[in-house]
N, C-alpha and C. Protein backbone atom coordinates (compact mmCIF):
# COMPACT_ATOMS: atom_id res chain seq x y z
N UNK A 1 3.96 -6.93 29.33
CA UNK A 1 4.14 -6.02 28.22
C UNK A 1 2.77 -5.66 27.64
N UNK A 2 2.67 -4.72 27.36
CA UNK A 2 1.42 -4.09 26.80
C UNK A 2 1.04 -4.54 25.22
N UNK A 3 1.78 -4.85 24.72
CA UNK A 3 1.43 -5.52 23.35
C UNK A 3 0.72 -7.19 23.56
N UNK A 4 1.01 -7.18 24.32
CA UNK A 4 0.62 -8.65 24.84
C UNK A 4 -1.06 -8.47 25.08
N UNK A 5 -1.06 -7.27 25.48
CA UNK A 5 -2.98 -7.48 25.99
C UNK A 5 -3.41 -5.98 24.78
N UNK A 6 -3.13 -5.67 24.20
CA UNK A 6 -3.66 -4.41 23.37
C UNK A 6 -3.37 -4.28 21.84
N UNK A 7 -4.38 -4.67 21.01
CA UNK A 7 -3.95 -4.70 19.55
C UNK A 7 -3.82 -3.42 19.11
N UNK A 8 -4.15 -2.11 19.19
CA UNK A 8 -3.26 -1.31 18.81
C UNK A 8 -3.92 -0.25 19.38
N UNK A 9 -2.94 1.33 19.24
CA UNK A 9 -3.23 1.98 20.18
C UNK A 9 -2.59 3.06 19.42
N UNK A 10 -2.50 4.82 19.25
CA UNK A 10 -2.34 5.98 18.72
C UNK A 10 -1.86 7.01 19.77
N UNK A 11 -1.30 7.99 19.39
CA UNK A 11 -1.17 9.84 20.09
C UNK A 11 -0.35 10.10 18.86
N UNK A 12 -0.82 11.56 19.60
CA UNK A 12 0.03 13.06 18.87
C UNK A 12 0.49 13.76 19.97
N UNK A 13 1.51 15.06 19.54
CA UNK A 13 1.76 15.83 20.38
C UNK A 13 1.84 16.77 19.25
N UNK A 14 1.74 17.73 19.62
CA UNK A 14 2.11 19.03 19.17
C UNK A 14 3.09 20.14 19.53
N UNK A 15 4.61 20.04 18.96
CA UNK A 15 5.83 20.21 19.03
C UNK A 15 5.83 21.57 18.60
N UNK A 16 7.31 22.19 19.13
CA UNK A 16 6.66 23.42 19.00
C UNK A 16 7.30 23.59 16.90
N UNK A 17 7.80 22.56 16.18
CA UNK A 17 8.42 21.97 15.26
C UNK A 17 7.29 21.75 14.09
N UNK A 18 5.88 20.97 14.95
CA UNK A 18 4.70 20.67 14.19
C UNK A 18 4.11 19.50 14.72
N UNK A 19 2.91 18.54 14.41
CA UNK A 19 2.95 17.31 14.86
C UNK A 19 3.30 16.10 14.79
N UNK A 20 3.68 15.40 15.76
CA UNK A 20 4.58 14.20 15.87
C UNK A 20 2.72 13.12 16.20
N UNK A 21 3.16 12.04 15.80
CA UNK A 21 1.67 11.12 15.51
C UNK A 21 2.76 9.94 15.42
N UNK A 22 1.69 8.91 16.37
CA UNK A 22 2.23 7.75 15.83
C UNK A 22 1.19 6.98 16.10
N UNK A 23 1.07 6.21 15.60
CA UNK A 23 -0.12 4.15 16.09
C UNK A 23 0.59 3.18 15.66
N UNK A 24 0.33 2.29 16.64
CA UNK A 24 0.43 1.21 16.17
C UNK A 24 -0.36 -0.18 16.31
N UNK A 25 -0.48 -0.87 15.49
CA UNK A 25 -1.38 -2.19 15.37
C UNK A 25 -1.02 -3.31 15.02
N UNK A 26 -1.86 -4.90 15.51
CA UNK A 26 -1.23 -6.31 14.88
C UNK A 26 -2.63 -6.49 13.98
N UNK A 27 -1.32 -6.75 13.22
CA UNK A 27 -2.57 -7.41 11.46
C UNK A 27 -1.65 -8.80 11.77
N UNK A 28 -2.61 -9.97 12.45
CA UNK A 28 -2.18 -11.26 12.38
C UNK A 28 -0.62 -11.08 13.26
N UNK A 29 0.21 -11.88 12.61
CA UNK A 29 1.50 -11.71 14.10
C UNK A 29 2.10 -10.74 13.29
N UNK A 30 1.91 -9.52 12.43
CA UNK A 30 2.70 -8.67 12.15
C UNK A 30 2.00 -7.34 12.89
N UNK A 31 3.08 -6.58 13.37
CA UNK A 31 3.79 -5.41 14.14
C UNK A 31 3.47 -3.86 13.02
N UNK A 32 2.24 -3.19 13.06
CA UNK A 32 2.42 -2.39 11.99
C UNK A 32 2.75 -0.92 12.84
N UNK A 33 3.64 -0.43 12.60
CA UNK A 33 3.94 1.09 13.67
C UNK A 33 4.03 2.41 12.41
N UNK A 34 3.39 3.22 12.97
CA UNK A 34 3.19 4.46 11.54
C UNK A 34 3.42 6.01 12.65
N UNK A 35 4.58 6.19 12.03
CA UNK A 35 4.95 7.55 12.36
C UNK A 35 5.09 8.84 11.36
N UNK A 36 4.93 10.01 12.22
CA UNK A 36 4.88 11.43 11.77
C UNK A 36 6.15 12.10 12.26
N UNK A 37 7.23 12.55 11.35
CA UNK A 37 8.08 13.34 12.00
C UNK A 37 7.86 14.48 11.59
N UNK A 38 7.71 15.62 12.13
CA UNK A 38 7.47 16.80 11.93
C UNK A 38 8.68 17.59 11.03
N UNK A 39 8.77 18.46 9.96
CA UNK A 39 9.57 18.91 9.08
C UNK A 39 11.37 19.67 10.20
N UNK A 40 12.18 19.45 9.86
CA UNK A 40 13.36 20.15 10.23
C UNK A 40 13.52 19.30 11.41
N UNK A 41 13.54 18.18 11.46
CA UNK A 41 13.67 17.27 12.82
C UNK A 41 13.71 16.06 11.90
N UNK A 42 14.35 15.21 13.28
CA UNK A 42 14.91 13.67 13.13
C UNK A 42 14.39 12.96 14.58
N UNK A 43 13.93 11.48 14.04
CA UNK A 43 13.59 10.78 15.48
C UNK A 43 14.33 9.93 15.54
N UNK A 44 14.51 8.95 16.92
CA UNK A 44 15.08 7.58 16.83
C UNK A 44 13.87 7.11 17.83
N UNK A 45 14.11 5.70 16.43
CA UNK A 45 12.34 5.00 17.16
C UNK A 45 12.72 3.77 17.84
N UNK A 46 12.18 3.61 19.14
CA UNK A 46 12.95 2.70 19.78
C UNK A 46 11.38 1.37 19.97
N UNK A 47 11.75 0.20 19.62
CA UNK A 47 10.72 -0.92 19.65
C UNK A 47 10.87 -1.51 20.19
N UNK A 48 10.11 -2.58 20.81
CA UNK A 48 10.30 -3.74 21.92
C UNK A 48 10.96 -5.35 20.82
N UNK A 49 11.89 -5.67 21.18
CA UNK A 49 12.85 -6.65 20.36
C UNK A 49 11.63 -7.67 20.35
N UNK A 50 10.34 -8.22 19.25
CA UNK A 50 9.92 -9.18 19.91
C UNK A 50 10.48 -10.84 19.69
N UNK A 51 11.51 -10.96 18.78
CA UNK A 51 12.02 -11.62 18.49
C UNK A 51 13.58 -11.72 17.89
N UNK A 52 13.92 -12.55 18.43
CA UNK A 52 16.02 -12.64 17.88
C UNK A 52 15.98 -12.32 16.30
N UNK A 53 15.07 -12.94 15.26
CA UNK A 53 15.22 -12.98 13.76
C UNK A 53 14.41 -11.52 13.74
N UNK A 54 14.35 -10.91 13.98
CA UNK A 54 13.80 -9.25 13.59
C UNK A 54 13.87 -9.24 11.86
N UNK A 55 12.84 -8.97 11.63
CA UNK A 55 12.25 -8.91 10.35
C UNK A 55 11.69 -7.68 9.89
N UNK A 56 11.92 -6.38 10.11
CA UNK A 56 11.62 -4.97 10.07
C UNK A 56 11.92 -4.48 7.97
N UNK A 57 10.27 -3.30 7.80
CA UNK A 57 10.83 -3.04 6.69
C UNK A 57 10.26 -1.61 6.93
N UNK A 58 10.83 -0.41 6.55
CA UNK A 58 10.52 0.73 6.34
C UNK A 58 9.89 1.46 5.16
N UNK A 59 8.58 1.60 4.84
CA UNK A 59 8.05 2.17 3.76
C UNK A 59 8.28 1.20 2.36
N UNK A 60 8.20 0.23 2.78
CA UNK A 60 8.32 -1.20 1.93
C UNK A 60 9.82 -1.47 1.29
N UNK A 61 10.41 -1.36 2.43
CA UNK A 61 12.19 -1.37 2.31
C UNK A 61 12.76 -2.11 3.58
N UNK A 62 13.62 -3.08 3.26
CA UNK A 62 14.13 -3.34 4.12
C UNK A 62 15.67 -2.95 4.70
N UNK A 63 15.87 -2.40 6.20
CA UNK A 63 16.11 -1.55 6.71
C UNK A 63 17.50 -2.60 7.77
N UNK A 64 18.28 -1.61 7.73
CA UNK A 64 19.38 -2.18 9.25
C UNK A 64 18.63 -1.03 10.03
N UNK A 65 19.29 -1.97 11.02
CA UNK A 65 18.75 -1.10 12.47
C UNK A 65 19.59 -2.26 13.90
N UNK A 66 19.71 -1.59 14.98
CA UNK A 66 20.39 -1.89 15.87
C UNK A 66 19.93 -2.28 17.12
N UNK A 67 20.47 -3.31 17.91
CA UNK A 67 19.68 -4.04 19.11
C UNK A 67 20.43 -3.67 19.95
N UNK A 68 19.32 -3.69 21.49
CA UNK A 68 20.21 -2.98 22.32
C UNK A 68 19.43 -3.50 23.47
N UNK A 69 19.56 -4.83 24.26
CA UNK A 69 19.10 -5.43 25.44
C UNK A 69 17.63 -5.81 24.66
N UNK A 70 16.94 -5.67 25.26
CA UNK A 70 15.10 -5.84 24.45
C UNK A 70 14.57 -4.75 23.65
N UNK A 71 15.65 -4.40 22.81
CA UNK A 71 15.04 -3.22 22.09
C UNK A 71 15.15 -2.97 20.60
N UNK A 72 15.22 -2.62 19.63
CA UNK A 72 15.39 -2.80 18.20
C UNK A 72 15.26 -1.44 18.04
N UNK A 73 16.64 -0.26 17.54
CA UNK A 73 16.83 0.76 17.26
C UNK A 73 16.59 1.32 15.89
N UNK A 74 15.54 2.33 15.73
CA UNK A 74 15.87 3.06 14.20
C UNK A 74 16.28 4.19 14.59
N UNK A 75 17.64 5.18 13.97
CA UNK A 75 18.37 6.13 14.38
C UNK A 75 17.66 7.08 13.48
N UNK A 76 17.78 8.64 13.75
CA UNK A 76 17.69 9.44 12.81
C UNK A 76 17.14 9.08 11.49
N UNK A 77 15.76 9.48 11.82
CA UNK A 77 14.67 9.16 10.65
C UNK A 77 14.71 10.58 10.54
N UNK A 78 14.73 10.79 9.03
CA UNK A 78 14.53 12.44 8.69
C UNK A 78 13.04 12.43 8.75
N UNK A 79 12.76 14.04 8.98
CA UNK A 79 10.99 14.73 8.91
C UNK A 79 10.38 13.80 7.74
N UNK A 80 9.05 13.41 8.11
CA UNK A 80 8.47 12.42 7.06
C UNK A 80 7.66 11.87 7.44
N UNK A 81 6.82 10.76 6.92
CA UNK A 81 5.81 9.69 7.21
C UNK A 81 6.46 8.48 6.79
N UNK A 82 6.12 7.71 7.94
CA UNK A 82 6.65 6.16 7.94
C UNK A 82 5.71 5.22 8.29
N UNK A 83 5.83 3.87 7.57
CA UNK A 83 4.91 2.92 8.11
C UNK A 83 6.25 1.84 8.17
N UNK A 84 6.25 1.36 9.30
CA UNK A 84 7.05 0.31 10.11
C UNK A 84 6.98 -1.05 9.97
N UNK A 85 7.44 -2.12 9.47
CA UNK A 85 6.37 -3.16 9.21
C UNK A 85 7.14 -4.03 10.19
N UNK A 86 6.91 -4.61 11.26
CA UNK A 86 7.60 -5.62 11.56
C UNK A 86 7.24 -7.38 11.86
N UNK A 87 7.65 -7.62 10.84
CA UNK A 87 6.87 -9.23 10.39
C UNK A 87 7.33 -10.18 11.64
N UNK A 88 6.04 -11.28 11.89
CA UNK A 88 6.34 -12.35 12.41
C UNK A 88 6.85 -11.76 14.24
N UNK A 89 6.22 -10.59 14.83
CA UNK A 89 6.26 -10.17 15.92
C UNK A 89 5.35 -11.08 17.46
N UNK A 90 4.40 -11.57 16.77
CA UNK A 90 3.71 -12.09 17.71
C UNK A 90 4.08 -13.83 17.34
């Protein structure tokens, strides 16, 4: 897995909607992921499960969200800026 050898890493694209941006980085064993949804659009952000007790907070909120084999689902995030926090990942 790539989180395993890379503390953090960024892109954009440019939609024909506006730009979509994301990075992400480890501050200590926490998981920090920061996204851009471009206005009149919705994403679903899909993460690597790194642990059974998933500890996820959204914009300093804590959030449901859904597992799915090794994966940890956020559905339909409206257009916006998000910072992802997911504690106790490493």
């Amino acid at each position: 897995m790539p989180y395993l050898k890379l503390n953090e890493a960024s892109g954009s694209y440019k939609s024909q909607y506006g730009k979509i941006s994301s990075s992400w980085k480890f501050i200590d064993n926490d998981f920090i992921y920061n996204i851009s949804v471009p206005p009149n659009t919705s994403a679903k952000v899909i993460l690597p499960l790194f642990n059974k007790q998933a500890n996820l907070m959204v914009n300093g909120d804590k959030v449901k969200f859904q597992t799915e084999k090794n994966s940890l689902i956020l559905d339909d995030l409206e257009s916006g800026l998000y910072e992802l926090v997911y504690k106790n990942a490493r």
